[in-house]
Coordinates of C-alpha atoms in Angstrom, one line a residue:
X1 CA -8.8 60.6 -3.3
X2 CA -6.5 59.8 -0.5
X3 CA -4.4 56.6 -0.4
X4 CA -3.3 55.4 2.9
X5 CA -1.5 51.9 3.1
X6 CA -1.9 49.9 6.1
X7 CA -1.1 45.9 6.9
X8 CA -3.2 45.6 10.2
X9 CA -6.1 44.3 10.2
X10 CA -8.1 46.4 11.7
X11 CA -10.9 44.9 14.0
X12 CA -13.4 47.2 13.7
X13 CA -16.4 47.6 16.7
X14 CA -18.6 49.5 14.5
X15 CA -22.8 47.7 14.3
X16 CA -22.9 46.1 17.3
X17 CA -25.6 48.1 19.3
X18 CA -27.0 50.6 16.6
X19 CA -29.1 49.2 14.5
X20 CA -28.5 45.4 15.4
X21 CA -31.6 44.5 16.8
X22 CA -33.9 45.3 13.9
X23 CA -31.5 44.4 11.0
X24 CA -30.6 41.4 12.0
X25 CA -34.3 40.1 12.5
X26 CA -34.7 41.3 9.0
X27 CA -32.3 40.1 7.4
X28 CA -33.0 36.5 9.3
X29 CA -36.5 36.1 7.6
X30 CA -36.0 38.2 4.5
X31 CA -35.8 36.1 1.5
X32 CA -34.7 38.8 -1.4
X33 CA -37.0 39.1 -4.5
X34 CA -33.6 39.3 -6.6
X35 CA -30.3 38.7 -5.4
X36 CA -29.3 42.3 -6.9
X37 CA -30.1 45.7 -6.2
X38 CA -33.2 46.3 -7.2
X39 CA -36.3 44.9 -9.3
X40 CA -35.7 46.8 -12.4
X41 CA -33.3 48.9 -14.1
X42 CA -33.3 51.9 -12.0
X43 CA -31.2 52.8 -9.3
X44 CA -32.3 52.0 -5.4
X45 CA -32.5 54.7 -2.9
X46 CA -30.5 55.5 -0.2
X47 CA -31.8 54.2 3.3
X48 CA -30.8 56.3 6.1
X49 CA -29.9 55.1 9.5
X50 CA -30.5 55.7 13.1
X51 CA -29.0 58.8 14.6
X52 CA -26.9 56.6 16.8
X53 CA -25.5 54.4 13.9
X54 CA -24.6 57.8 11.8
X55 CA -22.9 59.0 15.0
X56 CA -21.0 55.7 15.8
X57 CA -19.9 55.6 12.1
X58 CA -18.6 59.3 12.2
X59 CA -16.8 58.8 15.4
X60 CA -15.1 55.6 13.9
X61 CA -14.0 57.6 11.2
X62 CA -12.4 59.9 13.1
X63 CA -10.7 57.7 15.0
X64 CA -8.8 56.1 12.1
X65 CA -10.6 53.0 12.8
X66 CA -12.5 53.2 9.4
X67 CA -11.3 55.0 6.4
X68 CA -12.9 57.9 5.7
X69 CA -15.5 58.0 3.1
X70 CA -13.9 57.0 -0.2
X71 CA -10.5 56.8 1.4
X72 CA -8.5 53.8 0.3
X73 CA -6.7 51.7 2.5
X74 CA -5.2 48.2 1.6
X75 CA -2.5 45.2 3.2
X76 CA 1.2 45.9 2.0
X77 CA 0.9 43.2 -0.7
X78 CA -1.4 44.6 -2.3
X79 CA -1.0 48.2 -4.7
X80 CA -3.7 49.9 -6.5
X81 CA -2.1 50.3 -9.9
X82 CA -5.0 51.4 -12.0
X83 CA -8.9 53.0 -11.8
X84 CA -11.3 54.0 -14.6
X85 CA -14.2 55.9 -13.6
X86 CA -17.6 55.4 -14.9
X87 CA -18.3 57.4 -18.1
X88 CA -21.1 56.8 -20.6
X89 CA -23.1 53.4 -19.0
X90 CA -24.4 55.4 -15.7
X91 CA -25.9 52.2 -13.8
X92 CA -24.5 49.7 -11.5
X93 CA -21.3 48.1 -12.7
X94 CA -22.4 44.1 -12.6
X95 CA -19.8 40.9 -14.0
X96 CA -16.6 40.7 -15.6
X97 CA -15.0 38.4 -18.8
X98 CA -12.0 38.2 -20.2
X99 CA -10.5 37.3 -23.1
X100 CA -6.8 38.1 -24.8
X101 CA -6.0 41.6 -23.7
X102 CA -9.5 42.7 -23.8
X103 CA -11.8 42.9 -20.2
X104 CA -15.7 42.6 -20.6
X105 CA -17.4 44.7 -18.1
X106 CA -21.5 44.2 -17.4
X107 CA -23.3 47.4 -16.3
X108 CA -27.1 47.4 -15.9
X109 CA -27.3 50.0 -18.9
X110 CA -25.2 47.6 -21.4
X111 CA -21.5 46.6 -21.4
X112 CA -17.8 48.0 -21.8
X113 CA -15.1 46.5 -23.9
X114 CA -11.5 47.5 -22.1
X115 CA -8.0 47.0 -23.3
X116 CA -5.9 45.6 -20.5
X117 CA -3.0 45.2 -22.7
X118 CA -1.0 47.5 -20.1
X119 CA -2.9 47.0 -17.0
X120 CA -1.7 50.0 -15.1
X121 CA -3.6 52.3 -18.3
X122 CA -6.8 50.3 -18.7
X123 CA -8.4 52.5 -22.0
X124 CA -12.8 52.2 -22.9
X125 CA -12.5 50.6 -26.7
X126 CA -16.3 50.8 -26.6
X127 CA -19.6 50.7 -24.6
X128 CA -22.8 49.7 -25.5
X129 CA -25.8 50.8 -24.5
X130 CA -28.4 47.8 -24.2
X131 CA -30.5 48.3 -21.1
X132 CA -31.7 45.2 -19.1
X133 CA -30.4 44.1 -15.6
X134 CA -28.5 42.4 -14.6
X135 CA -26.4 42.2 -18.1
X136 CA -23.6 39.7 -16.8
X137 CA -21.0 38.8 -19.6
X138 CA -19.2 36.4 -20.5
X139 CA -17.5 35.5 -24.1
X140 CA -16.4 32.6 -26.4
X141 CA -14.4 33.1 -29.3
X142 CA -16.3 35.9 -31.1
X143 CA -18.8 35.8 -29.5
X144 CA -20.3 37.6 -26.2
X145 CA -23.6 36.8 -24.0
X146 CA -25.3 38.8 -22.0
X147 CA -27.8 38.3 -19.6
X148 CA -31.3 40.2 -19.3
X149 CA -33.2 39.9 -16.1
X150 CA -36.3 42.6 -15.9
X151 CA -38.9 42.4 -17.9
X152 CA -38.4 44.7 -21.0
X153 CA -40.9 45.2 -23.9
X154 CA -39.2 43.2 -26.7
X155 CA -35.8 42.2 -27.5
X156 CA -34.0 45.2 -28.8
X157 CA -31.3 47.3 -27.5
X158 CA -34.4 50.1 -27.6
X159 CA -36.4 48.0 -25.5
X160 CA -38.2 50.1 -22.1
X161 CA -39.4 48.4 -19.0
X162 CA -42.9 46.6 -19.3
X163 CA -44.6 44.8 -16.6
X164 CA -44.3 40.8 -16.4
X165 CA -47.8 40.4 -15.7
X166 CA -47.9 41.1 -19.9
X167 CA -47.3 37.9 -21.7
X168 CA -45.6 40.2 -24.9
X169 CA -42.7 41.1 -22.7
X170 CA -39.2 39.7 -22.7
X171 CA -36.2 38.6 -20.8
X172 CA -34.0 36.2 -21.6
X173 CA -30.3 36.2 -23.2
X174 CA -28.5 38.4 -26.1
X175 CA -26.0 37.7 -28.3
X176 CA -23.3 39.7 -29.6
X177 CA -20.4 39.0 -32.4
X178 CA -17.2 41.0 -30.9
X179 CA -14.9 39.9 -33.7
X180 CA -14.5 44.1 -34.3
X181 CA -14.4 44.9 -30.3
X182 CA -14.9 48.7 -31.1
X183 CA -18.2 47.9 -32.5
X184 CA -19.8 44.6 -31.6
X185 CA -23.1 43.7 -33.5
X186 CA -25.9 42.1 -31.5
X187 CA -27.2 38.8 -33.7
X188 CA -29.1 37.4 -31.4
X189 CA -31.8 37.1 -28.2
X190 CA -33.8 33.8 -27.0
X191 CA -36.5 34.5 -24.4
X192 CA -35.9 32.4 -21.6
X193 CA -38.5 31.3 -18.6
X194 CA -38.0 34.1 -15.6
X195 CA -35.1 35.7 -17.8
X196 CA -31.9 35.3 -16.7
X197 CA -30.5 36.4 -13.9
X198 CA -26.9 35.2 -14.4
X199 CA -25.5 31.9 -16.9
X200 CA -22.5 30.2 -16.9
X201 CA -21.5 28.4 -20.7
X202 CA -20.6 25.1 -21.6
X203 CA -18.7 25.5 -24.4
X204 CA -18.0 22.2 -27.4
X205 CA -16.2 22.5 -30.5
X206 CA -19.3 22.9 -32.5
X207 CA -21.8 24.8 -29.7
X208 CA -21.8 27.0 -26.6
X209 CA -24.4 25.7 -24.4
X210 CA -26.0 27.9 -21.9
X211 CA -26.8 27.5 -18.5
X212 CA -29.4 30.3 -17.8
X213 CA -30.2 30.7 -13.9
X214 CA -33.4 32.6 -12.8
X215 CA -35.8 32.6 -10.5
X216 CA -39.0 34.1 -8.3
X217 CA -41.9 33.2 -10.7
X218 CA -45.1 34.2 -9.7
X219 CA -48.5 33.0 -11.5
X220 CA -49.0 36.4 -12.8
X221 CA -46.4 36.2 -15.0
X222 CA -46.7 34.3 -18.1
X223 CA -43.6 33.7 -18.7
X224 CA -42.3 32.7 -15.7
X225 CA -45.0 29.8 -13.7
X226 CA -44.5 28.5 -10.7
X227 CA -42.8 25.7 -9.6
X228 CA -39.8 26.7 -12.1
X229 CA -37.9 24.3 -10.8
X230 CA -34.7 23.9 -13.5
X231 CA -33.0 25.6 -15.3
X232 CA -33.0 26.5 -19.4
X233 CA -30.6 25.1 -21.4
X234 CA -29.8 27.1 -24.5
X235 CA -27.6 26.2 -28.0
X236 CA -25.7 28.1 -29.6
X237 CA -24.3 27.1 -32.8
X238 CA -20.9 29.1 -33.1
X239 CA -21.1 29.3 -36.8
X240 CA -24.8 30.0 -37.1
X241 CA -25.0 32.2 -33.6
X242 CA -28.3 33.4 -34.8
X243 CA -29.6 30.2 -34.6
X244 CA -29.1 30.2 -30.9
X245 CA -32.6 28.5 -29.0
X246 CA -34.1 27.0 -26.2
X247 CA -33.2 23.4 -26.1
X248 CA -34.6 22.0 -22.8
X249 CA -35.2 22.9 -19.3
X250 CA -34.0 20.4 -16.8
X251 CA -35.8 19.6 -13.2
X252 CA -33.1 19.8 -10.9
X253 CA -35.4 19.3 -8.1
X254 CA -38.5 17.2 -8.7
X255 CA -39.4 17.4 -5.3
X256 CA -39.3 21.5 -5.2
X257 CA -36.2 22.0 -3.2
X258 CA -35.9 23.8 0.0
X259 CA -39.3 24.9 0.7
X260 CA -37.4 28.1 2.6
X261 CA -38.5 28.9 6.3
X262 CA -37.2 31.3 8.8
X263 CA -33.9 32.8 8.0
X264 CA -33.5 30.5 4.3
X265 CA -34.5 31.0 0.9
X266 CA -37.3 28.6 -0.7
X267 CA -35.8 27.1 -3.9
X268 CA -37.7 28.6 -7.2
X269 CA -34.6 28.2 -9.2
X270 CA -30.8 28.8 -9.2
X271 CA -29.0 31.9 -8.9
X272 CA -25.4 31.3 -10.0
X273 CA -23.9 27.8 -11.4
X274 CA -20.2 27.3 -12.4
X275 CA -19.3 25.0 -14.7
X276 CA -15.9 23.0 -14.7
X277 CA -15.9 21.3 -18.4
X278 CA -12.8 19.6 -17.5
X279 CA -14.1 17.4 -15.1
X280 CA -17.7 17.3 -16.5
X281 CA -19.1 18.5 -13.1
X282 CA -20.9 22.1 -12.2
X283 CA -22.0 23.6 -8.7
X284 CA -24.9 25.3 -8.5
X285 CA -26.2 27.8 -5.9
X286 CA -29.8 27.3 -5.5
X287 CA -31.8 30.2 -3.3
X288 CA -32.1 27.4 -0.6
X289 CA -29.9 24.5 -1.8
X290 CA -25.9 23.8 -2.9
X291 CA -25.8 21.4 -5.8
X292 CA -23.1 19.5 -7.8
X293 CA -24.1 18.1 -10.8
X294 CA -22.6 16.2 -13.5
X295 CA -22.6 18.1 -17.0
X296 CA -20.8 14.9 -19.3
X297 CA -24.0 15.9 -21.4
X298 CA -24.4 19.3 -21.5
X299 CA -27.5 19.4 -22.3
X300 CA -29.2 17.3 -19.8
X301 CA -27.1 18.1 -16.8
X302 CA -28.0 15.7 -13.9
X303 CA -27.5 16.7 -10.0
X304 CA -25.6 14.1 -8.0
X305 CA -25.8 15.6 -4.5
X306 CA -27.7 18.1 -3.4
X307 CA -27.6 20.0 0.4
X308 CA -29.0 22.9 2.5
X309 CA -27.8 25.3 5.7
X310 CA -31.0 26.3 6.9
X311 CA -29.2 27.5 10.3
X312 CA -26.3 30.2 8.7
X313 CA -27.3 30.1 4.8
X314 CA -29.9 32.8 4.0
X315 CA -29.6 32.7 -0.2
X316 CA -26.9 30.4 -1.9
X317 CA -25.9 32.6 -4.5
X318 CA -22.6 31.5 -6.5
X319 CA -20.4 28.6 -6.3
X320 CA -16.2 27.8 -6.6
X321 CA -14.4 24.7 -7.5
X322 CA -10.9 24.6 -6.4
X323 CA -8.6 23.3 -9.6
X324 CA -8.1 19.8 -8.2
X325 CA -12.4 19.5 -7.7
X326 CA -12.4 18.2 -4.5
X327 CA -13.9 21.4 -2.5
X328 CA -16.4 23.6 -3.4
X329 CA -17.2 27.3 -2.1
X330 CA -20.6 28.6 -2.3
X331 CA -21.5 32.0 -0.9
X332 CA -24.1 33.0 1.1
X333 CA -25.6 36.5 -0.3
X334 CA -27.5 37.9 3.2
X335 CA -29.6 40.3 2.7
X336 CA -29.4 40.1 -1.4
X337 CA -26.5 42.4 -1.8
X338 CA -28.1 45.5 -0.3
X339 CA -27.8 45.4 3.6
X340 CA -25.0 45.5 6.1
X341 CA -23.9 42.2 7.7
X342 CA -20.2 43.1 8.0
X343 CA -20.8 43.8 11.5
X344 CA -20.1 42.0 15.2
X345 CA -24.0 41.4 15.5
X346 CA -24.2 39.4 12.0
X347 CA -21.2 37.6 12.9
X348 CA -18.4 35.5 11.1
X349 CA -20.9 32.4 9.6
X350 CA -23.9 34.6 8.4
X351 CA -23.4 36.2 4.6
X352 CA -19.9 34.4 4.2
X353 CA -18.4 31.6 2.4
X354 CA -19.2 28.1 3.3
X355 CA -16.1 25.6 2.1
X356 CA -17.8 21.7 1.5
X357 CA -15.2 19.2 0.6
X358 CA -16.1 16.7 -2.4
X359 CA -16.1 13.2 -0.8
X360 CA -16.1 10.2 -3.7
X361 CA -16.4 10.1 -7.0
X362 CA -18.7 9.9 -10.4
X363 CA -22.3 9.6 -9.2
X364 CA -21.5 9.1 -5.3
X365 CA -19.8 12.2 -4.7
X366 CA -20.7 14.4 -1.5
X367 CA -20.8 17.9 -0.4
X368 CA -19.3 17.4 3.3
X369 CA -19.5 21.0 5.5
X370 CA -15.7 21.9 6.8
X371 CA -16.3 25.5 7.7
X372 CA -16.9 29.4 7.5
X373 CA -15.1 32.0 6.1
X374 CA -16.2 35.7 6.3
X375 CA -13.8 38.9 6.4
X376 CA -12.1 39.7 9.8
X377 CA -12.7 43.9 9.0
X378 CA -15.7 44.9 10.4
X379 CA -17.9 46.9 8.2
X380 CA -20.3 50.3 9.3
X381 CA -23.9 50.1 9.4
X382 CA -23.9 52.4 6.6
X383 CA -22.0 49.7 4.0
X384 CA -23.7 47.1 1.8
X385 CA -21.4 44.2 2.4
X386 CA -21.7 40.1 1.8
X387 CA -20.2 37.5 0.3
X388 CA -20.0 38.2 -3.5
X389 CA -18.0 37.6 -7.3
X390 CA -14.8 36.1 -7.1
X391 CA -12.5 33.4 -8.9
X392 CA -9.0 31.4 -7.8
X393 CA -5.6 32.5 -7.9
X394 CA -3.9 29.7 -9.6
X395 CA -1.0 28.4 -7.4
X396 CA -0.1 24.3 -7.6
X397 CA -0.8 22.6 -4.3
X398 CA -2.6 25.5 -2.9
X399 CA -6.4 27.0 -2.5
X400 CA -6.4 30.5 -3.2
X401 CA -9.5 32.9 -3.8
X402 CA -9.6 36.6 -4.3
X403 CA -13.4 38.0 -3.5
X404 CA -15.7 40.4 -4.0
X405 CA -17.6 41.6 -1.1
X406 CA -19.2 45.0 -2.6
X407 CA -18.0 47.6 0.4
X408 CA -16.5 45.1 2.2
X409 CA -13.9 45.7 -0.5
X410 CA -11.5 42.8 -2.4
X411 CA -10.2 39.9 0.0
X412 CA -7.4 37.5 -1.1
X413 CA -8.2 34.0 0.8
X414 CA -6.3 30.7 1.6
X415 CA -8.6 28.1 1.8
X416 CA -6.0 25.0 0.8
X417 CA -6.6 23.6 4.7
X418 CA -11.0 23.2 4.4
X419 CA -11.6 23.9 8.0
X420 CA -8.9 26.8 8.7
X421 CA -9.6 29.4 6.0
X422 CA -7.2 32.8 6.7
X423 CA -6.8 36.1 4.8
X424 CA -3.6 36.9 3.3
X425 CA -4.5 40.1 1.5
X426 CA -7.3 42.8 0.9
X427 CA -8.0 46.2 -0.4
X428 CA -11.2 48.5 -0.1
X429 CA -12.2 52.2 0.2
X430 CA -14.2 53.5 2.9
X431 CA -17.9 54.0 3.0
X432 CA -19.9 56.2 0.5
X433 CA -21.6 57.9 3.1
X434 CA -21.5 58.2 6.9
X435 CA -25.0 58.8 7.3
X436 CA -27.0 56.7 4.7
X437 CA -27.0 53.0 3.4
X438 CA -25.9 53.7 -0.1
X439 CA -25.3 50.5 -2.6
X440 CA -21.9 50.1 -4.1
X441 CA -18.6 48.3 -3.6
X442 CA -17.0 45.9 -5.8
X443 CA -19.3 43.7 -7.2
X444 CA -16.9 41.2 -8.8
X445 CA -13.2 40.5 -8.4
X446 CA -10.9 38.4 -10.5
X447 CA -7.9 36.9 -11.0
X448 CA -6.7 37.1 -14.7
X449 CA -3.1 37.1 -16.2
X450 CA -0.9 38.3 -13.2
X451 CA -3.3 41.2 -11.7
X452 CA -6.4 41.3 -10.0
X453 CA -9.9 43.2 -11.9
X454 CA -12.7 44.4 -9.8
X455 CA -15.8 46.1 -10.8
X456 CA -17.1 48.7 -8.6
X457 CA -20.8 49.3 -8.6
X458 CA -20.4 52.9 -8.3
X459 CA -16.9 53.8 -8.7
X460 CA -15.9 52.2 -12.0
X461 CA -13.0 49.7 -12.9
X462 CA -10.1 48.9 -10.6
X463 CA -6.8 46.7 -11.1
X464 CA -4.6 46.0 -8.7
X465 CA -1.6 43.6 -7.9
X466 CA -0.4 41.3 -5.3
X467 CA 3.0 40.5 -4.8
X468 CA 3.4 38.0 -2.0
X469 CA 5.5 34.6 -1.8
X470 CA 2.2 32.7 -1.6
X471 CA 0.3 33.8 -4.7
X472 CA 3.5 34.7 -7.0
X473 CA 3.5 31.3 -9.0
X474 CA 0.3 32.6 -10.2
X475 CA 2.1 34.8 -12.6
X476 CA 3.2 32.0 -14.8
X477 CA -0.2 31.0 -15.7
X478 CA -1.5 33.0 -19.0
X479 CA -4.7 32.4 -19.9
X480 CA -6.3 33.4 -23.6
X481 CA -9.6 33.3 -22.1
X482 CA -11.2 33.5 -19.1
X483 CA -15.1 33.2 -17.6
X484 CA -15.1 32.6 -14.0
X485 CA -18.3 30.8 -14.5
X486 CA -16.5 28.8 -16.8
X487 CA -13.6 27.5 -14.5
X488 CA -11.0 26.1 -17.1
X489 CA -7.9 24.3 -15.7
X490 CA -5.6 26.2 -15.2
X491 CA -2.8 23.8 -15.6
X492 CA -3.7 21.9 -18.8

């Protein structure tokens, strides 16, 4: 693998002419089935590209003005300190968790358990294999969930796929006790309407509640009826895990949300919500619609203003608070995760970031629209690239983000003034192939205890490390825990 460090940013000409024409009109009416890779738990396929686009992508590499396929390149604040390749759990690499020196990595075939307690020599304490996409993680004390979003024919670890159109299959959430990390012990799995495509926890002294987001029901499925317009709740008793049930299912949009239309999602659930306990608020991203909500009770969590981009928004897919909860940053996943729109004919306010100010407070709060923010590198026509995974840096008086944006690589952010976001940092490797569209990239990329953790789809698990003036306080702050869905304050 060949490292090359560069600080330019390099603004690439590649997708203009190619392709553009027929992608873009795709990806402008498309509304994705699942905001991941594919239906199910096997791989996609390739998609190959025009002649002209493979040649325009070639040339570009040997011009310098890419990387080369799997080539690294990355600003000078930025060093690649660590990689661990994927071993046992084949499948795409999904979410990440943290907690004490351990890292919890997602992968549509189970999870890994990694000890970061020397970041630059990451080591695999244990995988398990528990098939069921999209198998995001997060833990609480001894405890870890994971999420199971395809329909799977019962509960079990052993479970195959099985059509949703049969009311005996399953999908819903699994529990695991991690108090021995080289072997956790499932205890528990509660079936949940649609599954659940990602979940974000609420955690009390007594409970971990569960937000469970999910989405696309069809009237063929049993288990997952149309309008579906909430989201389940589920409670977890941390003493009696195995206790863990469905304890309502909230209507966060009696009057069915956005009903979609050209280039915008129809609402049919949430894909992504992020709690913030500390202020008793949560965003959610909706398909079609940005939400904050107040989550004082956490089990009957209650929206105070809802809005929609139906001009540059094609999927709301995950929301960020900044620490002092006055903005929020929900991304816009174009083209579900699987397309290029890192490219000059896409442009700078499709599949990016949109930053919305909180304006009030309690019940009369408002999402106000400041502005766009979208990686200046241009990306080939033969790289998956969006808006994706990613958590704050934690620096007093400032807004920082580091991102996922799968090929489009790892992108640190400043977004402290709302309307003037800027890049202060990034790191990515060149395309996985010059000639076809193949899935991969980092998938999610967070900030946790000094270095940064990204999990590559198809590469495996990265760490790196910034060392710049503006994102050094960071360093200070040691967290024993950390769920980016979760967001805990930082400075408490």
């Amino acid at each position: 693998m060949t490292l090359r460090h560069t600080t330019r940013i390099r603004p690439r000409r590649l997708g203009v002419a190619a392709t553009a024409a027929g992608l873009l009109a795709a990806l402008l009416t498309a509304v994705p089935a699942a905001a991941t890779p594919g239906p199910g738990d096997g791989k996609t396929s390739s998609k190959s590209v025009s002649e002209s686009t493979e040649a325009e992508v070639r040339a570009a590499i040997a011009s310098e003005e890419i990387p080369a396929p799997d080539e690294i390149v990355h600003s000078g604040n930025i060093k690649h300190v660590a990689h661990v390749p994927k071993a046992g759990l084949a499948d795409y690499n999904t979410d990440l968790a943290f907690q004490g020196k351990y890292a919890f990595a997602g992968n549509y075939d189970g999870f890994r358990i990694y000890d970061i307690s020397n970041p630059k020599k990451p080591k695999t304490v244990s995988e398990v294999l528990c098939p069921g996409s999209q198998n995001d993680v997060s833990v609480a004390g001894d405890l870890l969930f994971l999420s199971t979003d395809s329909s799977r024919s019962d509960s079990s670890c052993n479970s195959t796929t099985q059509p949703a159109t049969e009311k005996s299959s399953w999908e819903g959430m699994k529990v695991f006790d991690i108090s021995d990390k080289a072997n956790p012990r499932y205890v528990a799995a509660v079936e949940t309407a649609c599954g659940s495509h990602t979940h974000s926890l609420v955690p009390t002294a007594k409970n971990v509640y569960i937000y469970v987001s999910s989405y696309s029901p069809r009237a063929t499925f049993p288990d997952c009826q149309p309008p579906h317009d909430g989201i389940s709740v589920v409670k977890v008793p941390r003493d009696a895990p195995e206790k863990a049930a469905v304890v309502g299912f909230p209507v966060l949009f009696p009057d069915g949300g956005n009903p979609g239309g050209e280039g915008s999602s129809a609402t049919t659930g949430c894909h992504d919500i992020t709690a913030l306990p500390s202020k008793g608020i949560a965003a959610g991203a909706c398909m079609g619609d940005g939400i904050l909500m107040s989550i004082k009770d956490p089990e009957h969590p209650k929206v105070i203003d809802r809005v929609e981009d139906n001009v540059n928004f094609a999927f709301w897919h995950s929301a960020t608070f900044n620490q002092t909860a006055d903005k929020v940053v929900f991304t816009d996943e174009l083209g579900g995760g699987g397309a290029a729109t890192c490219n000059a004919e896409i442009g700078p306010n499709r599949g990016a970031d949109g930053i919305y100010d909180i304006v009030g407070r309690g019940e009369n709060a408002k999402l106000v629209f400041r502005s766009y923010y979208k990686i200046p590198r241009h990306q080939a026509d033969t790289e998956n690239c969006v808006a994706h995974n990613g958590s704050l840096i934690p620096v007093k008086g400032k807004d920082i983000m580091v991102q996922a944006w799968y090929q489009g690589g790892v992108s640190v952010w400043d977004f402290t003034d709302s309307s003037q976001p800027k890049e202060i940092a990034y790191f990515e490797r060149g395309p996985i192939s010059a000639d076809q569209l193949v899935l991969g990239g980092s998938w999610s990329a967070y900030y946790y205890n000094g270095y940064i953790y990204s999990n590559d789809i198809d590469k495996g698990f990265d760490v790196l490390k910034i060392s710049d003036k503006r994102t050094d306080p960071a360093k200070k702050i040691k967290m024993k825990e950390l769920n980016v869905q979760t967001q805990p304050d930082y400075f408490d």
